[in-house]
Coordinates of C-alpha atoms in Angstrom, one line a residue:
Chain A
X1 CA 48.8 -14.4 -4.4
X2 CA 45.6 -16.0 -5.4
X3 CA 45.2 -18.4 -8.3
X4 CA 41.4 -18.5 -8.7
X5 CA 39.9 -17.3 -12.0
X6 CA 37.7 -14.2 -11.9
X7 CA 34.6 -16.3 -12.7
X8 CA 35.3 -18.7 -9.9
X9 CA 35.7 -15.8 -7.5
X10 CA 32.4 -14.3 -8.6
X11 CA 30.4 -17.5 -8.4
X12 CA 32.0 -18.4 -5.2
X13 CA 30.8 -15.1 -3.6
X14 CA 27.3 -15.3 -5.2
X15 CA 26.3 -18.9 -4.6
X16 CA 28.8 -21.2 -2.9
X17 CA 29.7 -18.9 0.0
X18 CA 26.7 -16.6 -0.2
X19 CA 27.3 -14.0 2.4
X20 CA 23.9 -14.2 3.9
X21 CA 22.9 -17.8 3.5
X22 CA 26.3 -19.5 4.0
X23 CA 28.3 -17.1 6.1
X24 CA 25.2 -15.6 7.9
X25 CA 26.6 -12.1 7.6
X26 CA 24.4 -9.1 7.1
X27 CA 21.3 -10.7 8.6
X28 CA 19.7 -7.5 9.9
X29 CA 18.5 -6.0 6.5
X30 CA 17.9 -9.6 5.3
X31 CA 15.2 -9.9 8.0
X32 CA 14.3 -6.2 8.3
X33 CA 13.7 -5.0 4.7
X34 CA 12.6 -8.2 3.0
X35 CA 8.9 -7.5 3.3
X36 CA 8.5 -6.3 -0.3
X37 CA 10.4 -7.2 -3.4
X38 CA 10.7 -3.6 -4.6
X39 CA 12.3 -2.3 -1.4
X40 CA 14.4 -5.4 -1.1
X41 CA 15.9 -5.0 -4.6
X42 CA 16.7 -1.3 -3.9
X43 CA 18.3 -2.2 -0.6
X44 CA 20.3 -4.9 -2.4
X45 CA 21.6 -2.4 -4.9
X46 CA 22.4 0.1 -2.2
X47 CA 24.4 -2.5 -0.3
X48 CA 26.1 -3.7 -3.5
X49 CA 27.2 -0.2 -4.3
X50 CA 28.6 0.4 -0.8
X51 CA 30.4 -3.0 -1.0
X52 CA 32.0 -2.0 -4.3
X53 CA 33.2 1.4 -3.2
X54 CA 34.4 0.2 0.2
X55 CA 36.2 -2.8 -1.4
X56 CA 38.0 -0.5 -3.8
X57 CA 39.0 1.9 -1.0
X58 CA 39.9 -1.0 1.3
X59 CA 42.3 -2.3 -1.4
X60 CA 44.0 1.1 -1.6
X61 CA 44.1 1.6 2.1
X62 CA 45.5 -1.8 2.7
X63 CA 48.4 -1.1 0.3
X64 CA 49.0 2.3 1.9
X65 CA 49.0 0.9 5.4
X66 CA 51.4 -1.9 4.5
X67 CA 53.6 0.8 2.8
X68 CA 53.8 2.9 6.0
X69 CA 54.1 -0.2 8.1
X70 CA 50.9 0.4 10.2
X71 CA 48.6 -2.6 9.4
X72 CA 47.1 -2.3 12.9
X73 CA 45.1 0.7 11.6
X74 CA 43.3 -1.6 9.1
X75 CA 40.0 -2.1 11.0
X76 CA 39.4 1.5 12.0
X77 CA 40.3 2.8 8.5
X78 CA 37.9 0.3 6.8
X79 CA 35.1 1.4 9.2
X80 CA 35.7 5.1 8.5
X81 CA 35.5 4.5 4.7
X82 CA 32.4 2.3 5.0
X83 CA 30.6 4.8 7.2
X84 CA 31.3 7.8 4.9
X85 CA 30.2 5.8 1.8
X86 CA 27.0 4.9 3.5
X87 CA 26.5 8.6 4.4
X88 CA 27.0 9.5 0.8
X89 CA 24.5 6.8 -0.4
X90 CA 22.0 8.1 2.2
X91 CA 22.3 11.7 1.0
X92 CA 22.0 10.5 -2.6
X93 CA 18.9 8.4 -2.0
X94 CA 17.3 11.2 0.1
X95 CA 17.8 13.5 -2.9
X96 CA 16.7 11.1 -5.6
X97 CA 13.9 9.1 -4.1
X98 CA 12.3 10.4 -0.8
X99 CA 9.8 7.5 -0.9
X100 CA 12.6 4.9 -1.0
X101 CA 14.4 6.8 1.8
X102 CA 11.3 6.5 4.0
X103 CA 10.7 2.8 3.2
X104 CA 14.3 1.8 3.9
X105 CA 14.1 3.8 7.2
X106 CA 16.6 3.0 9.9
X107 CA 18.1 0.1 7.8
X108 CA 19.8 2.6 5.5
X109 CA 22.2 4.1 8.1
X110 CA 22.5 0.6 9.6
X111 CA 24.4 -0.5 6.5
X112 CA 27.3 1.3 8.2
X113 CA 27.6 -1.6 10.7
X114 CA 26.5 -4.3 8.2
X115 CA 29.0 -7.1 8.9
X116 CA 28.7 -8.3 5.3
X117 CA 30.4 -5.1 4.1
X118 CA 33.2 -5.2 6.6
X119 CA 33.4 -8.9 5.9
X120 CA 34.0 -8.3 2.1
X121 CA 36.8 -5.9 3.0
X122 CA 38.4 -8.2 5.5
X123 CA 38.1 -11.4 3.4
X124 CA 39.6 -9.8 0.3
X125 CA 42.6 -8.7 2.4
X126 CA 43.0 -12.1 4.0
X127 CA 42.8 -13.9 0.7
X128 CA 45.3 -11.5 -0.8
X129 CA 43.2 -10.5 -3.8
X130 CA 44.5 -8.0 -6.3
X131 CA 42.5 -4.9 -7.3
X132 CA 40.4 -6.5 -10.1
X133 CA 39.8 -9.7 -8.0
X134 CA 38.7 -7.5 -5.1
X135 CA 36.2 -5.7 -7.2
X136 CA 34.8 -8.9 -8.7
X137 CA 34.6 -10.4 -5.2
X138 CA 32.7 -7.4 -3.9
X139 CA 30.4 -7.4 -6.9
X140 CA 29.7 -11.1 -6.3
X141 CA 29.1 -10.6 -2.6
X142 CA 26.7 -7.7 -3.5
X143 CA 24.8 -9.8 -6.1
X144 CA 24.6 -12.7 -3.7
X145 CA 23.2 -10.4 -1.0
X146 CA 20.6 -9.0 -3.4
X147 CA 19.8 -12.5 -4.5
X148 CA 19.2 -13.7 -1.0
X149 CA 17.1 -10.6 -0.2
X150 CA 15.0 -11.1 -3.4
X151 CA 14.4 -14.8 -2.7
X152 CA 13.1 -14.2 0.8
X153 CA 11.1 -11.1 0.0
X154 CA 9.4 -13.0 -2.9
X155 CA 8.5 -15.8 -0.5
X156 CA 7.3 -13.4 2.2
X157 CA 5.1 -11.6 -0.4
X158 CA 3.5 -14.9 -1.4
X159 CA 3.1 -15.9 2.3
X160 CA 1.1 -12.7 2.9
X161 CA -1.8 -14.5 1.2
X162 CA -1.3 -17.9 2.7
X163 CA -3.0 -19.1 5.9
X164 CA -0.1 -19.3 8.4
X165 CA -0.6 -20.6 11.9
X166 CA -0.9 -17.6 14.2
X167 CA 2.0 -18.6 16.4
X168 CA 4.5 -18.4 13.6
X169 CA 3.4 -15.2 12.0
X170 CA 5.9 -12.4 11.6
X171 CA 9.5 -12.7 12.7
X172 CA 9.3 -16.4 13.4
X173 CA 8.1 -17.2 9.9
X174 CA 10.9 -15.1 8.4
X175 CA 13.4 -17.0 10.4
X176 CA 11.9 -20.4 9.2
X177 CA 12.2 -19.2 5.6
X178 CA 15.8 -18.0 6.2
X179 CA 16.7 -21.4 7.6
X180 CA 15.1 -23.3 4.7
X181 CA 16.8 -21.0 2.1
X182 CA 20.1 -21.6 3.9
X183 CA 19.5 -25.3 3.7
X184 CA 19.0 -25.0 -0.1
X185 CA 22.2 -23.0 -0.5
X186 CA 24.1 -25.7 1.4
X187 CA 23.6 -27.7 -1.8
X188 CA 26.2 -25.5 -3.5
X189 CA 28.8 -26.2 -0.8
X190 CA 32.0 -27.8 -2.2
X191 CA 31.4 -26.6 -5.8
X192 CA 34.2 -24.1 -5.6
X193 CA 37.2 -23.7 -3.4
Chain B
X1 CA 57.5 7.8 15.6
X2 CA 54.8 5.2 14.9
X3 CA 52.4 7.3 16.9
X4 CA 52.9 10.2 14.5
X5 CA 52.5 7.9 11.5
X6 CA 49.3 6.5 12.8
X7 CA 47.9 9.9 13.7
X8 CA 48.9 11.3 10.3
X9 CA 47.5 8.4 8.4
X10 CA 44.1 8.3 10.1
X11 CA 43.9 12.1 10.2
X12 CA 44.6 12.3 6.5
X13 CA 42.1 9.6 5.7
X14 CA 39.3 11.2 7.8
X15 CA 40.2 14.7 6.4
X16 CA 39.8 13.5 2.8
X17 CA 36.6 11.7 3.6
X18 CA 35.0 14.6 5.5
X19 CA 35.9 17.0 2.7
X20 CA 34.1 14.6 0.3
X21 CA 31.1 14.5 2.6
X22 CA 31.0 18.3 2.9
X23 CA 31.0 18.7 -0.8
X24 CA 28.3 16.0 -1.2
X25 CA 26.2 17.6 1.5
X26 CA 26.3 20.9 -0.4
X27 CA 25.4 19.3 -3.8
X28 CA 22.8 16.8 -2.6
X29 CA 21.1 19.0 0.0
X30 CA 17.4 18.6 0.1
X31 CA 15.2 21.3 1.7
X32 CA 12.3 19.6 3.4
X33 CA 9.6 21.8 4.7
X34 CA 9.4 21.1 8.5
X35 CA 5.6 21.8 8.3
X36 CA 5.0 18.7 6.3
X37 CA 6.0 16.5 9.2
X38 CA 3.8 18.4 11.6
X39 CA 0.8 18.4 9.3
X40 CA 1.2 14.7 8.7
X41 CA 1.1 14.1 12.4
X42 CA -2.2 16.1 12.6
X43 CA -3.8 13.9 9.9
X44 CA -5.6 10.7 10.9
X45 CA -3.0 8.3 9.4
X46 CA -5.8 6.3 7.8
X47 CA -4.2 6.4 4.4
X48 CA -7.6 5.9 2.9
X49 CA -7.2 8.0 -0.2
X50 CA -10.5 9.9 0.1
X51 CA -8.7 13.2 -0.3
X52 CA -7.6 12.2 -3.8
X53 CA -4.0 11.6 -2.8
X54 CA -2.4 8.2 -2.3
X55 CA -1.9 8.6 1.5
X56 CA -1.6 11.0 4.4
X57 CA 2.0 12.0 3.6
X58 CA 1.4 13.1 0.0
X59 CA -1.8 14.9 1.2
X60 CA 0.3 16.7 3.9
X61 CA 2.7 17.8 1.1
X62 CA -0.1 19.0 -1.0
X63 CA -1.6 20.9 1.9
X64 CA 1.7 22.6 2.7
X65 CA 2.2 23.5 -1.0
X66 CA -1.4 24.8 -1.0
X67 CA -2.5 22.4 -3.7
X68 CA -5.3 21.1 -1.5
X69 CA -7.5 22.2 1.4
X70 CA -7.8 20.6 4.9
X71 CA -11.6 20.1 4.3
X72 CA -10.8 17.4 1.7
X73 CA -9.9 15.0 4.5
X74 CA -13.1 13.2 5.4
X75 CA -11.7 11.1 8.2
X76 CA -10.5 13.9 10.5
X77 CA -12.7 15.4 13.1
X78 CA -13.9 19.0 12.6
X79 CA -11.4 20.1 15.3
X80 CA -8.6 18.3 13.5
X81 CA -9.4 20.0 10.2
X82 CA -9.7 23.3 11.8
X83 CA -6.4 23.0 13.6
X84 CA -4.6 22.1 10.4
X85 CA -6.2 25.1 8.6
X86 CA -5.2 27.4 11.5
X87 CA -1.7 26.0 11.5
X88 CA -1.2 26.6 7.8
X89 CA -3.2 29.8 7.8
X90 CA -5.4 28.6 4.9
X91 CA -9.1 28.4 4.3
X92 CA -10.8 25.3 5.7
X93 CA -12.5 24.4 2.4
X94 CA -15.3 22.3 3.6
X95 CA -16.8 19.8 1.3
X96 CA -20.3 18.3 1.6
X97 CA -20.1 15.0 3.3
X98 CA -20.4 12.1 0.9
X99 CA -21.4 8.6 1.7
X100 CA -21.3 5.3 -0.2
X101 CA -24.7 4.2 -1.4
X102 CA -25.8 0.8 -2.7
X103 CA -27.9 0.7 -5.8
X104 CA -29.7 -2.6 -4.9
X105 CA -32.4 -3.5 -2.4
X106 CA -32.7 -7.2 -3.3
X107 CA -32.1 -9.0 0.0
X108 CA -32.7 -12.7 0.4
X109 CA -36.3 -12.0 1.5
X110 CA -37.3 -10.4 -1.8
X111 CA -34.8 -11.6 -4.5
X112 CA -34.7 -15.2 -5.9
X113 CA -31.6 -17.3 -6.3
X114 CA -31.4 -19.2 -9.6
X115 CA -28.5 -21.3 -8.4
X116 CA -26.8 -22.2 -5.1
X117 CA -23.3 -21.0 -5.0
X118 CA -20.9 -23.1 -3.1
X119 CA -17.3 -22.0 -2.8
X120 CA -15.2 -19.2 -1.4
X121 CA -17.5 -16.8 0.4
X122 CA -16.6 -13.7 -1.6
X123 CA -18.5 -11.7 -4.2
X124 CA -15.3 -11.5 -6.4
X125 CA -15.1 -15.3 -6.5
X126 CA -18.9 -15.8 -6.8
X127 CA -19.2 -13.4 -9.7
X128 CA -16.6 -15.5 -11.7
X129 CA -19.1 -18.4 -11.8
X130 CA -21.4 -17.0 -14.4
X131 CA -22.2 -13.9 -12.4
X132 CA -23.0 -15.6 -9.1
X133 CA -26.2 -17.4 -8.0
X134 CA -28.6 -14.5 -7.9
X135 CA -31.6 -14.4 -10.2
X136 CA -31.0 -10.8 -11.0
X137 CA -27.7 -10.6 -12.8
X138 CA -27.1 -7.0 -11.6
X139 CA -27.9 -7.5 -8.0
X140 CA -26.0 -7.7 -4.7
X141 CA -24.5 -11.1 -4.1
X142 CA -24.4 -10.6 -0.4
X143 CA -21.1 -12.3 0.5
X144 CA -19.9 -9.0 2.0
X145 CA -16.7 -8.1 0.2
X146 CA -17.6 -4.5 1.0
X147 CA -17.9 -5.2 4.7
X148 CA -14.5 -6.8 4.7
X149 CA -12.8 -4.1 2.7
X150 CA -14.2 -1.2 4.8
X151 CA -11.5 0.1 7.1
X152 CA -14.0 2.1 9.2
X153 CA -16.6 -0.5 10.1
X154 CA -19.1 1.6 8.2
X155 CA -20.7 -1.3 6.3
X156 CA -22.6 -4.0 8.1
X157 CA -24.4 -6.9 6.4
X158 CA -28.0 -7.1 7.5
X159 CA -30.1 -10.2 8.1
X160 CA -31.1 -10.3 4.5
X161 CA -27.5 -10.3 3.2
X162 CA -27.5 -6.6 2.1
X163 CA -24.8 -4.2 3.1
X164 CA -26.0 -1.3 5.2
X165 CA -23.9 1.8 5.2
X166 CA -23.6 3.7 8.5
X167 CA -23.5 7.3 7.4
X168 CA -21.8 8.6 10.5
X169 CA -18.8 6.2 10.0
X170 CA -18.6 6.4 6.2
X171 CA -15.6 8.5 5.1
X172 CA -16.3 8.1 1.4
X173 CA -12.8 6.6 0.8
X174 CA -14.2 4.6 -2.1
X175 CA -12.9 1.2 -1.1
X176 CA -16.3 -0.4 -1.3
X177 CA -16.9 1.1 -4.7
X178 CA -13.8 -0.7 -6.0
X179 CA -14.5 -3.9 -4.1
X180 CA -18.0 -4.5 -5.5
X181 CA -17.8 -6.7 -8.6
X182 CA -21.3 -5.6 -9.6
X183 CA -20.5 -1.9 -9.4
X184 CA -23.4 -1.3 -7.0
X185 CA -21.7 1.3 -4.7
X186 CA -21.2 4.9 -5.6
X187 CA -20.3 7.9 -3.6
X188 CA -23.1 10.4 -3.2
X189 CA -23.4 13.7 -1.4
X190 CA -25.5 13.2 1.7
X191 CA -28.1 15.7 0.5
X192 CA -29.1 13.4 -2.4
X193 CA -32.2 12.0 -0.8
X194 CA -33.9 10.6 -3.9
X195 CA -32.3 7.3 -4.7
X196 CA -32.8 4.5 -7.2
X197 CA -32.0 1.3 -5.4
X198 CA -31.9 -1.0 -8.4
X199 CA -29.6 -1.7 -11.4
X200 CA -31.7 -4.3 -13.2
X201 CA -31.7 -3.4 -16.9
X202 CA -34.7 -5.6 -17.8
X203 CA -38.3 -4.4 -17.6
X204 CA -41.8 -5.6 -16.6
X205 CA -42.4 -9.1 -15.3
X206 CA -38.9 -10.2 -16.2
X207 CA -37.7 -8.1 -13.3
X208 CA -40.5 -9.1 -10.9
X209 CA -39.7 -12.8 -11.4
X210 CA -36.3 -12.3 -9.9
X211 CA -36.9 -9.6 -7.4
X212 CA -39.9 -8.0 -5.7
X213 CA -38.3 -4.6 -5.3
X214 CA -36.7 -4.3 -8.7
X215 CA -37.4 -1.4 -11.1
X216 CA -39.9 -2.6 -13.7
X217 CA -39.2 0.5 -15.9
X218 CA -42.9 1.5 -15.7
X219 CA -41.8 5.2 -15.9
X220 CA -44.3 6.5 -13.3
X221 CA -41.5 8.3 -11.5
X222 CA -40.5 10.0 -14.7
X223 CA -44.1 11.2 -15.3
X224 CA -44.6 12.4 -11.7
X225 CA -41.2 14.2 -11.4
X226 CA -41.0 17.9 -12.2
X227 CA -39.4 18.8 -15.5
X228 CA -36.1 17.0 -16.4
X229 CA -35.4 15.6 -12.9
X230 CA -35.8 12.0 -14.0
X231 CA -35.2 10.4 -17.4
X232 CA -35.5 6.7 -18.2
X233 CA -32.3 5.3 -19.6
X234 CA -31.8 1.6 -20.2
X235 CA -35.0 0.7 -18.3
X236 CA -33.8 2.6 -15.2
X237 CA -34.7 6.0 -13.9
X238 CA -31.7 8.3 -13.9
X239 CA -31.9 11.2 -11.5
X240 CA -30.4 14.5 -12.7
X241 CA -29.1 15.9 -9.4
X242 CA -28.3 19.2 -11.0
X243 CA -32.1 19.9 -10.9
X244 CA -34.0 20.6 -7.7
X245 CA -34.3 17.1 -6.3
X246 CA -35.7 17.9 -2.9
X247 CA -39.1 16.4 -3.7
X248 CA -40.8 13.1 -2.6
X249 CA -43.2 13.2 -5.6
X250 CA -41.4 10.7 -7.8
X251 CA -41.5 7.9 -5.2
X252 CA -45.2 7.9 -4.5
X253 CA -46.6 5.8 -7.3
X254 CA -43.6 3.4 -7.7
X255 CA -45.2 -0.1 -7.6
X256 CA -42.2 -1.9 -6.2
X257 CA -40.5 0.8 -4.2
X258 CA -37.3 0.7 -6.2
X259 CA -37.0 4.5 -6.1
X260 CA -36.8 5.6 -2.5
X261 CA -36.3 8.6 -0.2
X262 CA -33.5 8.4 2.3
X263 CA -33.9 10.1 5.6
X264 CA -31.0 11.5 7.6
X265 CA -31.3 8.8 10.3
X266 CA -30.9 6.1 7.8
X267 CA -34.6 5.3 7.4
X268 CA -35.7 4.3 3.9
X269 CA -39.1 5.8 2.9
X270 CA -41.0 4.1 0.1
X271 CA -44.0 5.4 -1.9
X272 CA -47.6 4.8 -0.6
X273 CA -48.5 2.5 -3.5
X274 CA -45.4 0.3 -3.3
X275 CA -46.0 -3.3 -2.4
X276 CA -45.4 -4.1 1.2
X277 CA -42.8 -6.7 2.0
X278 CA -43.7 -8.7 5.0
X279 CA -41.6 -11.8 4.5
X280 CA -38.7 -12.1 7.0
X281 CA -37.2 -15.4 5.8
X282 CA -35.5 -16.4 2.6
X283 CA -37.6 -16.2 -0.5
X284 CA -37.7 -19.6 -2.2
X285 CA -39.1 -20.6 -5.6
X286 CA -42.3 -21.9 -4.0
X287 CA -43.7 -18.9 -2.1
X288 CA -43.5 -16.0 -4.7

C-alpha cells in the first residue's frame, strides 16, 4: 500500500509530475485546443471529468479483475470504460452547449485515446492507490492538465498580438512555448516523491 | 475455464456500459435540423455580421427557423440568395443595398494639420494624443484603420489620405463604422444621393481656417431645400431622408461644397458656386 498523504498525491499530480509538462502525456489537445483560453478551460474540465469517472471505474474494475483472477483484461476494460465515458460527455456537451461542441471539434472524441487518461488509470493501479487516493490522484491530474492548457492558451492569446518571425508562426511557436513551459515545470522536480 | 471467465467479464462490462449509453442517448438526444448545415454551406462564410447575426451559422439557423430572410445577406451573390430562398421555400426578402459613407472630405490637400503626429500609424492611436494632428477636431485622420479593418477590400485610401468606398464591393458589414474613432462612417441606402460630407460643429471662418471644404453653417442649403428636407442642427445640415430627397437644389449655392450629390458611378457632384479645389499637394500653413 501507499503511504503518501492525500495532499502530497494531489500536489504531485498537479505540479511535480504534471501529466502534460513533465510526463508529456495528452499532448494532442494541449497543442490542438489551446488557441483560446475559454475553449481551453472547457476542454480542461471535460478531460478532468473523464479522468475522475474513469479513475473511479478503473479502481472498481481492477478489484473485480483481481477477484476473478483475470488481470490480463485490465487494458481492454479500461479502454472500454474511458471510451463510453467520453461518449457520454460528448452527448452531454452537444445537448448543453452546441457552440462549445463545435469549437472542441474532433478533439472531443479524441479524448478517448488521450494517453493522459489511460495514464491516470494505469499509474494509480501500479502505485496501488486506494479508492480515495485514486480519486484525488485523478483530480490532481485533471487540474494539472487544465493548468497546463490554461497557461499555454494564455500565452498563445497574448502572442496573437505580438510580432513573431514568420518562420515560427503556428505550430512551431506552440511547440517552443510547450518546451519553455516544460522547462519551468522542471523546477518543481524533486519536491515530492 | 479462463476463456469463459474472460468472455463473461468483458461481455458483462460492455453490456452495462452500452445500456448506460443507450439510456443517455435517449435522454440527451438533440434534434438538429439537417437543413441548417446545407444552408450554412450556401452562405458565403464571411461571418461579417451584416445580416444582424453574429456569423453565418446563427444566420443559417435563423433562416431555417424563418426568423430572417435570405435577402439580409449582403455578401452573397443574387444567385446565392435565390438558391437559398428556393431551397427553403421562403420569400427572398430583398433589401436595398447599403454602403458605408464617410462624413468628411478633408483630405491633405484641403485640410490643415495643427500638429505633426509621430507614432503608431493608426487612427485609434493618433486620436488618443489629444484627438490627432488634424486642425479640424472632427475630421478624418487618414491613417486608414478602416482600410485595414475592411474584409472585402472595399475601402481604399486615396492620394489625399481619405478613404474611398468602392460601392460594388461594400457589403455594409459595419466594420468601418466601428473602427473609425471619429465616428465618420455610417451605413446609408445607396439611393441616398444627397450627402453632407462634413462633421465640423463650428461655423464661419473658424471652419475655413482648418478646412476648405468644411461646412460653415451658412444655411443656404436649408433655405434652398424644399420644405423640411434639411434642418440646421449644431451648425450642420441634417437631411431628413424620410422626405423626397431626390433633388440637387440644396447643393447648388453651397460655398464650400460640403453638401454633395453622389452619382452611381462614385462621382461626387458639387454645387456650381462651390469653391474649386485645384491644389494637388499637401496644404501647408503658408499657402492658404
